[in-house]
PDB file of C-alpha atoms in Angstrom:
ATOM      1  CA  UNK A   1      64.013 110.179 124.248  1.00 51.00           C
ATOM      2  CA  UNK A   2      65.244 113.482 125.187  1.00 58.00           C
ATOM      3  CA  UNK A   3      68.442 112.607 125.969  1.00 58.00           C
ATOM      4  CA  UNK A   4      68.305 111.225 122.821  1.00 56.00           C
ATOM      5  CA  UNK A   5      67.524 114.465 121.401  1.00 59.00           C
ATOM      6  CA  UNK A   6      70.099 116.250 123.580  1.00 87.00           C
ATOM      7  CA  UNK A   7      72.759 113.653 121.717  1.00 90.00           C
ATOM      8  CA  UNK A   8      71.656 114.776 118.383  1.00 92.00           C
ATOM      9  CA  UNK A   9      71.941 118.148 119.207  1.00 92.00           C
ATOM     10  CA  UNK A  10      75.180 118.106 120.049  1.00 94.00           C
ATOM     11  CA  UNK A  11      76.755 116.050 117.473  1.00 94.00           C
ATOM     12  CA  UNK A  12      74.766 118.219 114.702  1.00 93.00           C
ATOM     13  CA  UNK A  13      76.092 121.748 116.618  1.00 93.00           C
ATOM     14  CA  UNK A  14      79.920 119.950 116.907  1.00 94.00           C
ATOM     15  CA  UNK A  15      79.816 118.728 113.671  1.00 91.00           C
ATOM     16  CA  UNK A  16      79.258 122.424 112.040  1.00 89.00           C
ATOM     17  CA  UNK A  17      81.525 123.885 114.356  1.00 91.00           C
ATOM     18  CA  UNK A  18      84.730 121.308 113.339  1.00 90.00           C
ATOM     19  CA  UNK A  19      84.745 120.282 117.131  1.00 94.00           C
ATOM     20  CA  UNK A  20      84.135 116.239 116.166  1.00 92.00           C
ATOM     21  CA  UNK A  21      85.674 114.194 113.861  1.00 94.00           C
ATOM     22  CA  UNK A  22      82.511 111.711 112.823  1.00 93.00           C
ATOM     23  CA  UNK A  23      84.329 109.155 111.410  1.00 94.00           C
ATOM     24  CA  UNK A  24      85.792 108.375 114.983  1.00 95.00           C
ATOM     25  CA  UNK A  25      82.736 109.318 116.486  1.00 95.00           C
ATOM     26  CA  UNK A  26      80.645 106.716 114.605  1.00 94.00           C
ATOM     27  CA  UNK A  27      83.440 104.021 115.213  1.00 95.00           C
ATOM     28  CA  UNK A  28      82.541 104.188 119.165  1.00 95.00           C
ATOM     29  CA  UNK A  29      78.530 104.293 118.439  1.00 94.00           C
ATOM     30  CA  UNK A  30      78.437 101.447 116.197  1.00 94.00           C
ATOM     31  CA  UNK A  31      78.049  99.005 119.221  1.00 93.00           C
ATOM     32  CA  UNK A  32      74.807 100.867 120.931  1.00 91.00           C
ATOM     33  CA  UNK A  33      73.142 100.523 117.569  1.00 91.00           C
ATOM     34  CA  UNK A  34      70.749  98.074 118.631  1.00 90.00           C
ATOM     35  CA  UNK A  35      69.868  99.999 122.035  1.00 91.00           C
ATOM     36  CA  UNK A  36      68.598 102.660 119.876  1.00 89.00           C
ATOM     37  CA  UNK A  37      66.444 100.406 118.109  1.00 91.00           C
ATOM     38  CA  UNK A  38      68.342 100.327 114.506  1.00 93.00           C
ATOM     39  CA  UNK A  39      68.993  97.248 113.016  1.00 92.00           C
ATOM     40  CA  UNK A  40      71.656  95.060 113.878  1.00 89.00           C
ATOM     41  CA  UNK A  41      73.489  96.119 110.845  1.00 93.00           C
ATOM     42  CA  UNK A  42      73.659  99.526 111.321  1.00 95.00           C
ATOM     43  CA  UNK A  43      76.747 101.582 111.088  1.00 95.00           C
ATOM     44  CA  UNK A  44      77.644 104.249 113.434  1.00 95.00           C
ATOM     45  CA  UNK A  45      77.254 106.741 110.760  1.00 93.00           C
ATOM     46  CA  UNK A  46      73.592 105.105 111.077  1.00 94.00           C
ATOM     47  CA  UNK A  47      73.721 105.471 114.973  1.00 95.00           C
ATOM     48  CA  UNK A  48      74.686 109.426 114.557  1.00 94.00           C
ATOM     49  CA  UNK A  49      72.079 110.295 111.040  1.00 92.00           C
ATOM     50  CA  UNK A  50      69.469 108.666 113.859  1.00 94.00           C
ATOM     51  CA  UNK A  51      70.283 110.356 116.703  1.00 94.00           C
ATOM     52  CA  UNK A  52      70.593 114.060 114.610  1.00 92.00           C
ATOM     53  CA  UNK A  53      67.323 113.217 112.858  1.00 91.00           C
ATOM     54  CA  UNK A  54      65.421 112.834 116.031  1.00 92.00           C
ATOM     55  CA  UNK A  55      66.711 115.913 117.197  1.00 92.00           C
ATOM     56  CA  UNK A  56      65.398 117.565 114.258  1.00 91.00           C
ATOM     57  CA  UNK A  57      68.774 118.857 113.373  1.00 91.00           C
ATOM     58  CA  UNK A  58      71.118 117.987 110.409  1.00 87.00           C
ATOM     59  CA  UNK A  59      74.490 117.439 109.740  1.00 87.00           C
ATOM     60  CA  UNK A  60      76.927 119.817 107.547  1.00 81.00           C
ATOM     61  CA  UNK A  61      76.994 116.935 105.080  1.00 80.00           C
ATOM     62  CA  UNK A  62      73.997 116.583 104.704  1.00 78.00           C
ATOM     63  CA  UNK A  63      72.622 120.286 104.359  1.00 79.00           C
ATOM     64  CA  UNK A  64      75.513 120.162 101.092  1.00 81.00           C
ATOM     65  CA  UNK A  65      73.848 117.026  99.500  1.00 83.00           C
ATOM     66  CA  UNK A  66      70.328 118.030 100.237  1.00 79.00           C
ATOM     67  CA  UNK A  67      71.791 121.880  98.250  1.00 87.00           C
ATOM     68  CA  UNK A  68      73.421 119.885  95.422  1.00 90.00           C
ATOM     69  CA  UNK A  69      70.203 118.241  94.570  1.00 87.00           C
ATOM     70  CA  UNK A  70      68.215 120.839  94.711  1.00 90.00           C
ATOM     71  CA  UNK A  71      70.756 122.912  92.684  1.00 90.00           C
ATOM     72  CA  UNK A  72      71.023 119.815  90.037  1.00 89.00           C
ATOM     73  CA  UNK A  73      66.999 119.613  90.205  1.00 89.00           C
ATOM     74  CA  UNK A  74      66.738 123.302  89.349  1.00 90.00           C
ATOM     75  CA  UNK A  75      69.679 123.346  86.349  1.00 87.00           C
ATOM     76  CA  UNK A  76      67.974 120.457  84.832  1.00 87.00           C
ATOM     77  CA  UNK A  77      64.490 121.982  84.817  1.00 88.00           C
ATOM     78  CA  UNK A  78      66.111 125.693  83.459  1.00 86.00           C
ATOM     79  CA  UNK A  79      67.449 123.657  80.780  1.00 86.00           C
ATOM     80  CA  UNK A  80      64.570 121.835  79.777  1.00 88.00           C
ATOM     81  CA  UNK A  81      62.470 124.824  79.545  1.00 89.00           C
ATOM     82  CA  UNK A  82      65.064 126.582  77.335  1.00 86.00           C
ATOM     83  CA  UNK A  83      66.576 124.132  74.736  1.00 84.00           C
ATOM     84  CA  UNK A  84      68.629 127.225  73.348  1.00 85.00           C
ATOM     85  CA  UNK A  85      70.442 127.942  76.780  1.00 82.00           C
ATOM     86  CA  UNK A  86      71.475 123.980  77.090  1.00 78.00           C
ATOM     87  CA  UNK A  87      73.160 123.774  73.606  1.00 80.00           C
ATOM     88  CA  UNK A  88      75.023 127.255  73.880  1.00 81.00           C
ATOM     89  CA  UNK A  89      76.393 125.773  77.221  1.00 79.00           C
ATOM     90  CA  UNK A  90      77.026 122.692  75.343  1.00 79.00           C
ATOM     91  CA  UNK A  91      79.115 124.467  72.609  1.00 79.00           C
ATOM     92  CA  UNK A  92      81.238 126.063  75.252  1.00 77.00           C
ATOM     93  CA  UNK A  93      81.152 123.329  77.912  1.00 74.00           C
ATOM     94  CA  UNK A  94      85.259 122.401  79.161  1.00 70.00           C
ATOM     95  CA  UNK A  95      86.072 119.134  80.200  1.00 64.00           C
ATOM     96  CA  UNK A  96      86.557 119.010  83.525  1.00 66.00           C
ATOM     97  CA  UNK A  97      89.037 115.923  83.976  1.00 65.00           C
ATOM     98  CA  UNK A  98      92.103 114.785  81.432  1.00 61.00           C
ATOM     99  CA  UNK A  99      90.299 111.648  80.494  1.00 62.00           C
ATOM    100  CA  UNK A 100      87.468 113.904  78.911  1.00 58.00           C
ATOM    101  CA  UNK A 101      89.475 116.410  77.306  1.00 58.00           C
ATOM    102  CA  UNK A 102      91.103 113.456  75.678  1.00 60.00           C
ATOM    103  CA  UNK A 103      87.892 112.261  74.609  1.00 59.00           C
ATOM    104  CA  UNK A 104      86.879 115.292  73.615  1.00 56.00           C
ATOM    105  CA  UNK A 105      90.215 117.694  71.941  1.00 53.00           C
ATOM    106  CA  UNK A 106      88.432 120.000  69.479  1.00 53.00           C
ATOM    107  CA  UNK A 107      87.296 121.343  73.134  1.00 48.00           C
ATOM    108  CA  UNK A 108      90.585 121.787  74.246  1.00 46.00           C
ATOM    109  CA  UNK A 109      92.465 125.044  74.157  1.00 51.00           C
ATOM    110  CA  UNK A 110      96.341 125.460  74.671  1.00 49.00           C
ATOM    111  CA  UNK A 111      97.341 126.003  77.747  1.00 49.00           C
ATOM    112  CA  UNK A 112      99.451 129.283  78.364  1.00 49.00           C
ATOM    113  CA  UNK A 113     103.069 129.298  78.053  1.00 49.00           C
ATOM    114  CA  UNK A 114     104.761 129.161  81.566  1.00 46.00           C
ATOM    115  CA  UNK A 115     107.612 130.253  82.539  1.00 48.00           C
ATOM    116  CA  UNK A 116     110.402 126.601  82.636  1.00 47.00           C
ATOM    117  CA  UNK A 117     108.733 125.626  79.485  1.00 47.00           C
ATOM    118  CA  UNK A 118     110.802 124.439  76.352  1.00 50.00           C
ATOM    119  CA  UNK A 119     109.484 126.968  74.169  1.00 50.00           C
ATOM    120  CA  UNK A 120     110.098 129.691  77.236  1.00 48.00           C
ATOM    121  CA  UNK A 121     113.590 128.615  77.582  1.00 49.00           C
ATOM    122  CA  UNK A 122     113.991 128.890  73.528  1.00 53.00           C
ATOM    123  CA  UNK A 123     113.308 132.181  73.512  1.00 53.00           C
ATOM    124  CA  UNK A 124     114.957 132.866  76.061  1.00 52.00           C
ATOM    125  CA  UNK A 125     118.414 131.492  74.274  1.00 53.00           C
ATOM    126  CA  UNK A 126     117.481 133.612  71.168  1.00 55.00           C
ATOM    127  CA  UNK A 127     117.071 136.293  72.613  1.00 54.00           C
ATOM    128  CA  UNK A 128     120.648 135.974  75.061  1.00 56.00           C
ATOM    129  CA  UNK A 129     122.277 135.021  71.616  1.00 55.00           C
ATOM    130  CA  UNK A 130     121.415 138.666  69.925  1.00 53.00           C
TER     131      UNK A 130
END
């Protein structure tokens, strides 16, 4: 077992350092699932998430989903507690991909003019033409 935990150790300090690439990693693992005791179906993302866990470390990935629901988990309890705060977001609330702003245009604001754009260039030909 503590070579075990050395193995964890490693991968979880590599891993947040950008020195191991797990997706190739857990390719080579995935046959020594079983001599770690996991299941025969077991990835070798399983094979790594067991051999961190033991070490009592965690991986960079995991630290940002283990944040995000804590972060969703808080949000959703602020806005329960104050109704008022949740509908003034609401009102004011962008879409975040085109398939919602389509869904949703009284939301949607022009964009600003840029420069290459067909009313750019027409002023641009009025005012050349004066």
């Amino acid at each position: 077992m503590g070579v075990q935990l050395e193995v964890g150790g490693v991968i979880a300090q590599a891993e947040r350092r950008g020195l191991v690439d797990l997706d190739v990693l857990a390719e080579r693992v995935r046959p020594f699932s079983r001599g770690y005791g996991l299941k025969p179906t077991a990835t070798g993302r399983d094979v790594i998430d067991h051999l961190v866990r033991q070490a009592g470390e965690s991986l960079r990935r995991q630290q940002v989903e283990l944040a995000g629901r804590e972060g969703f988990a808080e949000a959703v309890r602020l806005l329960s507690a104050r109704p008022d705060l949740a509908a003034q977001l609401a009102r004011h609330a962008r879409p975040v991909n085109r398939w919602a702003a389509a869904a949703a245009p009284e939301r949607r604001s022009a964009p600003p003019d840029l420069p290459g754009t067909a009313e750019d260039r027409s002023t641009q030909a009025s005012s050349q033409a004066t």
